[in-house]
Amino acid sequence: MYFSDRKSHVPLLDSKRMYIHIIKDSWYWADIHIESLKYIIDLDFNSIKAAIVLLDLGGGAHGRVWLCCSLDGYVFVLKFSAEETISELIKESKNWKIFWDFNTMVETWNDRTALMMPFLLPATEDDWKDKQFVERVSDTIKQLAVNGLYHQDLRKRHVGKYIDKKKQTKIAFFDLSLCEANRKDKKEIEILMKNSLFDNNYHILEIN
């Protein structure tokens, strides 16, 4: 299950196909009867006892990520560590709280430790053509830096959007495995993040 593939053109909800159903110690194929998916940013992860795998979101050096939902359709993300170590997942879980004040949870799924995270809609190419969107991303970086928070691997693929409780669209960054808090060089980390995100096309300011 961990390394299985899924074609991108398959609908997330399709009554004609089977889904991987994960519980704490195993997984199995199952029919599902979920009418619609629900996207909220402040899920109560403690209440989720089973997960339906909707989409393989890909993987990298730090693990593999799956789009999932609860049995009642609430969408979230599961990340399994590549090294199968709990410490990195716990660190990333803490970063979600420090950076965005989002709840996450480290839990056992299919007898493996995984990080349960909120789902952020990835920014699209059209978003990056929108000057206002780019300015909002830049403002988000500045606010992180002001608070001494540094995302060490900030790329366009790590930029996401979500709807807050006031029904407003907000910007947040994900893949928080490589992050630092309590940095004192606030202007420097702001420039580093912007240069990383914008492929060094951001105007480099002189650091005093």
Tab-separated table of C-alpha atoms in Angstrom:
chain	number	residue	atom	x	y	z
A	1	MET	CA	0.000	0.000	0.000
A	2	TYR	CA	2.748	2.452	0.974
A	3	PHE	CA	4.273	2.544	-2.510
A	4	SER	CA	1.168	1.907	-4.606
A	5	ASP	CA	0.423	4.248	-7.507
A	6	ARG	CA	-2.795	5.926	-8.561
A	7	LYS	CA	-3.664	7.524	-11.885
A	8	SER	CA	-4.246	11.270	-11.587
A	9	HIS	CA	-7.290	11.237	-13.869
A	10	VAL	CA	-9.299	8.986	-11.526
A	11	PRO	CA	-11.937	11.017	-9.601
A	12	LEU	CA	-11.375	11.343	-5.870
A	13	LEU	CA	-14.831	9.907	-5.227
A	14	ASP	CA	-15.973	7.150	-7.552
A	15	SER	CA	-18.619	4.628	-6.521
A	16	LYS	CA	-17.395	2.211	-9.197
A	17	ARG	CA	-13.995	1.553	-7.686
A	18	MET	CA	-12.473	0.219	-4.484
A	19	TYR	CA	-10.469	2.286	-2.014
A	20	ILE	CA	-7.686	1.520	0.411
A	21	HIS	CA	-9.119	1.613	3.926
A	22	ILE	CA	-6.459	2.105	6.629
A	23	ILE	CA	-6.774	1.459	10.332
A	24	LYS	CA	-4.156	1.412	13.078
A	25	ASP	CA	-2.640	-1.981	12.352
A	26	SER	CA	-3.633	-2.902	8.786
A	27	TRP	CA	-5.231	-1.903	5.506
A	28	TYR	CA	-7.691	-3.503	3.098
A	29	TRP	CA	-9.685	-2.727	-0.046
A	30	ALA	CA	-13.211	-1.490	0.545
A	31	ASP	CA	-16.250	0.106	-1.046
A	32	ILE	CA	-17.045	3.532	0.335
A	33	HIS	CA	-20.297	5.446	0.581
A	34	ILE	CA	-19.102	9.030	0.965
A	35	GLU	CA	-21.310	11.512	-0.882
A	36	SER	CA	-19.023	14.544	-0.685
A	37	LEU	CA	-15.655	15.653	0.659
A	38	LYS	CA	-15.352	18.324	3.339
A	39	TYR	CA	-12.348	20.621	3.598
A	40	ILE	CA	-11.780	22.326	6.954
A	41	ILE	CA	-8.498	23.504	8.428
A	42	ASP	CA	-9.119	22.684	12.111
A	43	LEU	CA	-9.948	18.985	12.094
A	44	ASP	CA	-10.160	17.050	15.347
A	45	PHE	CA	-7.651	14.325	14.476
A	46	ASN	CA	-8.339	12.472	17.722
A	47	SER	CA	-11.781	11.578	16.403
A	48	ILE	CA	-10.471	9.917	13.218
A	49	LYS	CA	-10.109	6.156	13.692
A	50	ALA	CA	-9.984	5.075	10.034
A	51	ALA	CA	-8.733	6.647	6.819
A	52	ILE	CA	-9.693	6.282	3.162
A	53	VAL	CA	-6.807	6.848	0.727
A	54	LEU	CA	-7.897	9.194	-2.070
A	55	LEU	CA	-4.683	10.162	-3.824
A	56	ASP	CA	-0.934	9.552	-3.787
A	57	LEU	CA	0.542	13.052	-3.389
A	58	GLY	CA	4.080	11.851	-4.005
A	59	GLY	CA	7.189	11.511	-1.925
A	60	GLY	CA	10.729	12.665	-1.431
A	61	ALA	CA	13.711	12.358	0.850
A	62	HIS	CA	11.639	12.837	3.999
A	63	GLY	CA	8.708	10.551	3.271
A	64	ARG	CA	5.603	9.873	1.237
A	65	VAL	CA	2.335	11.773	1.453
A	66	TRP	CA	-1.244	10.634	0.839
A	67	LEU	CA	-4.477	12.582	0.526
A	68	CYS	CA	-7.033	10.860	2.739
A	69	CYS	CA	-10.422	11.384	4.264
A	70	SER	CA	-12.269	10.139	7.297
A	71	LEU	CA	-15.238	7.811	6.936
A	72	ASP	CA	-17.521	10.848	7.018
A	73	GLY	CA	-15.600	12.660	4.284
A	74	TYR	CA	-13.317	15.089	6.119
A	75	VAL	CA	-10.125	15.530	4.099
A	76	PHE	CA	-6.631	15.435	5.594
A	77	VAL	CA	-3.091	14.358	4.720
A	78	LEU	CA	-1.060	11.397	5.979
A	79	LYS	CA	2.735	11.509	5.806
A	80	PHE	CA	4.805	8.375	6.386
A	81	SER	CA	8.454	8.998	7.227
A	82	ALA	CA	10.989	7.583	4.768
A	83	GLU	CA	13.323	6.679	7.628
A	84	GLU	CA	10.518	5.259	9.737
A	85	THR	CA	11.646	7.407	12.685
A	86	ILE	CA	9.124	9.104	14.902
A	87	SER	CA	11.382	12.011	15.906
A	88	GLU	CA	11.230	13.779	12.529
A	89	LEU	CA	7.449	13.481	12.385
A	90	ILE	CA	7.120	14.880	15.895
A	91	LYS	CA	9.386	17.781	14.925
A	92	GLU	CA	7.297	18.522	11.832
A	93	SER	CA	4.108	18.297	13.875
A	94	LYS	CA	5.473	20.918	16.263
A	95	ASN	CA	6.424	23.137	13.321
A	96	TRP	CA	2.810	23.137	12.079
A	97	LYS	CA	1.770	24.549	15.451
A	98	ILE	CA	4.649	27.046	15.685
A	99	PHE	CA	4.344	28.338	12.113
A	100	TRP	CA	0.572	28.309	11.544
A	101	ASP	CA	-1.099	27.323	14.822
A	102	PHE	CA	-2.622	24.307	13.048
A	103	ASN	CA	-3.402	21.088	14.869
A	104	THR	CA	-1.679	17.917	13.677
A	105	MET	CA	-1.200	14.483	15.190
A	106	VAL	CA	1.431	11.747	15.097
A	107	GLU	CA	-0.360	8.405	15.089
A	108	THR	CA	0.030	4.776	14.019
A	109	TRP	CA	-1.527	3.756	10.698
A	110	ASN	CA	-1.029	0.346	9.109
A	111	ASP	CA	1.472	-0.419	11.896
A	112	ARG	CA	3.607	2.556	10.859
A	113	THR	CA	4.010	5.961	12.403
A	114	ALA	CA	2.501	8.769	10.330
A	115	LEU	CA	1.796	12.472	10.652
A	116	MET	CA	-1.815	13.600	10.238
A	117	MET	CA	-1.942	17.128	8.785
A	118	PRO	CA	-4.518	19.541	7.377
A	119	PHE	CA	-4.816	19.702	3.587
A	120	LEU	CA	-3.732	22.913	1.867
A	121	LEU	CA	-4.716	23.466	-1.750
A	122	PRO	CA	-1.445	23.886	-3.698
A	123	ALA	CA	-0.960	27.175	-5.516
A	124	THR	CA	-1.542	26.935	-9.270
A	125	GLU	CA	0.267	28.438	-12.241
A	126	ASP	CA	-2.573	30.942	-12.541
A	127	ASP	CA	-1.997	31.946	-8.925
A	128	TRP	CA	1.635	32.753	-9.687
A	129	LYS	CA	0.553	34.991	-12.571
A	130	ASP	CA	-1.605	36.994	-10.160
A	131	LYS	CA	0.384	39.945	-8.796
A	132	GLN	CA	-1.863	40.240	-5.744
A	133	PHE	CA	-1.338	36.570	-4.880
A	134	VAL	CA	2.445	36.914	-5.180
A	135	GLU	CA	2.346	39.966	-2.909
A	136	ARG	CA	0.367	37.997	-0.323
A	137	VAL	CA	2.931	35.211	-0.444
A	138	SER	CA	5.699	37.782	-0.008
A	139	ASP	CA	3.858	39.302	2.962
A	140	THR	CA	3.494	35.838	4.509
A	141	ILE	CA	7.244	35.281	4.227
A	142	LYS	CA	7.913	38.647	5.838
A	143	GLN	CA	5.599	37.837	8.737
A	144	LEU	CA	7.345	34.513	9.338
A	145	ALA	CA	10.727	36.239	9.342
A	146	VAL	CA	9.515	38.927	11.757
A	147	ASN	CA	8.629	36.079	14.130
A	148	GLY	CA	12.035	34.432	13.628
A	149	LEU	CA	10.598	31.523	11.622
A	150	TYR	CA	12.602	30.128	8.712
A	151	HIS	CA	11.463	27.583	6.098
A	152	GLN	CA	14.748	26.185	4.758
A	153	ASP	CA	13.342	24.618	1.596
A	154	LEU	CA	10.661	27.026	0.411
A	155	ARG	CA	9.580	26.252	-3.168
A	156	LYS	CA	6.474	27.016	-5.184
A	157	ARG	CA	5.329	23.428	-4.671
A	158	HIS	CA	5.257	24.117	-0.912
A	159	VAL	CA	2.866	27.080	-1.127
A	160	GLY	CA	-0.778	26.407	-0.352
A	161	LYS	CA	-4.116	28.095	0.285
A	162	TYR	CA	-6.882	27.463	2.789
A	163	ILE	CA	-10.151	28.998	3.957
A	164	ASP	CA	-10.103	30.231	7.539
A	165	LYS	CA	-13.003	30.441	9.993
A	166	LYS	CA	-13.930	33.863	8.627
A	167	LYS	CA	-14.277	32.358	5.120
A	168	GLN	CA	-11.189	34.221	3.944
A	169	THR	CA	-8.491	32.699	1.740
A	170	LYS	CA	-5.130	32.553	3.501
A	171	ILE	CA	-1.614	31.543	2.460
A	172	ALA	CA	0.459	28.937	4.275
A	173	PHE	CA	3.532	26.857	3.472
A	174	PHE	CA	3.773	23.122	3.963
A	175	ASP	CA	6.484	20.424	4.002
A	176	LEU	CA	7.765	21.739	7.315
A	177	SER	CA	10.406	19.066	7.906
A	178	LEU	CA	13.232	21.573	7.316
A	179	CYS	CA	12.368	24.604	9.412
A	180	GLU	CA	13.868	26.669	12.200
A	181	ALA	CA	12.370	28.856	14.901
A	182	ASN	CA	13.810	31.618	17.063
A	183	ARG	CA	16.139	32.983	14.393
A	184	LYS	CA	17.524	36.417	15.230
A	185	ASP	CA	18.684	37.340	11.692
A	186	LYS	CA	15.172	38.277	10.603
A	187	LYS	CA	16.005	40.305	7.504
A	188	GLU	CA	18.453	37.665	6.292
A	189	ILE	CA	15.995	34.775	6.577
A	190	GLU	CA	13.331	36.847	4.827
A	191	ILE	CA	15.685	37.341	1.884
A	192	LEU	CA	16.777	33.692	1.909
A	193	MET	CA	13.174	32.462	1.768
A	194	LYS	CA	12.216	34.874	-1.003
A	195	ASN	CA	15.277	34.003	-3.065
A	196	SER	CA	14.602	30.283	-2.587
A	197	LEU	CA	10.964	30.653	-3.621
A	198	PHE	CA	11.501	32.998	-6.534
A	199	ASP	CA	14.649	31.287	-7.898
A	200	ASN	CA	16.974	34.097	-6.817
A	201	ASN	CA	14.996	36.659	-8.823
A	202	TYR	CA	14.017	38.527	-5.700
A	203	HIS	CA	15.992	41.715	-5.245
A	204	ILE	CA	18.664	41.006	-2.624
A	205	LEU	CA	18.815	43.706	0.001
A	206	GLU	CA	22.001	44.638	1.763
A	207	ILE	CA	22.136	43.000	5.149
A	208	ASN	CA	23.532	45.256	7.826
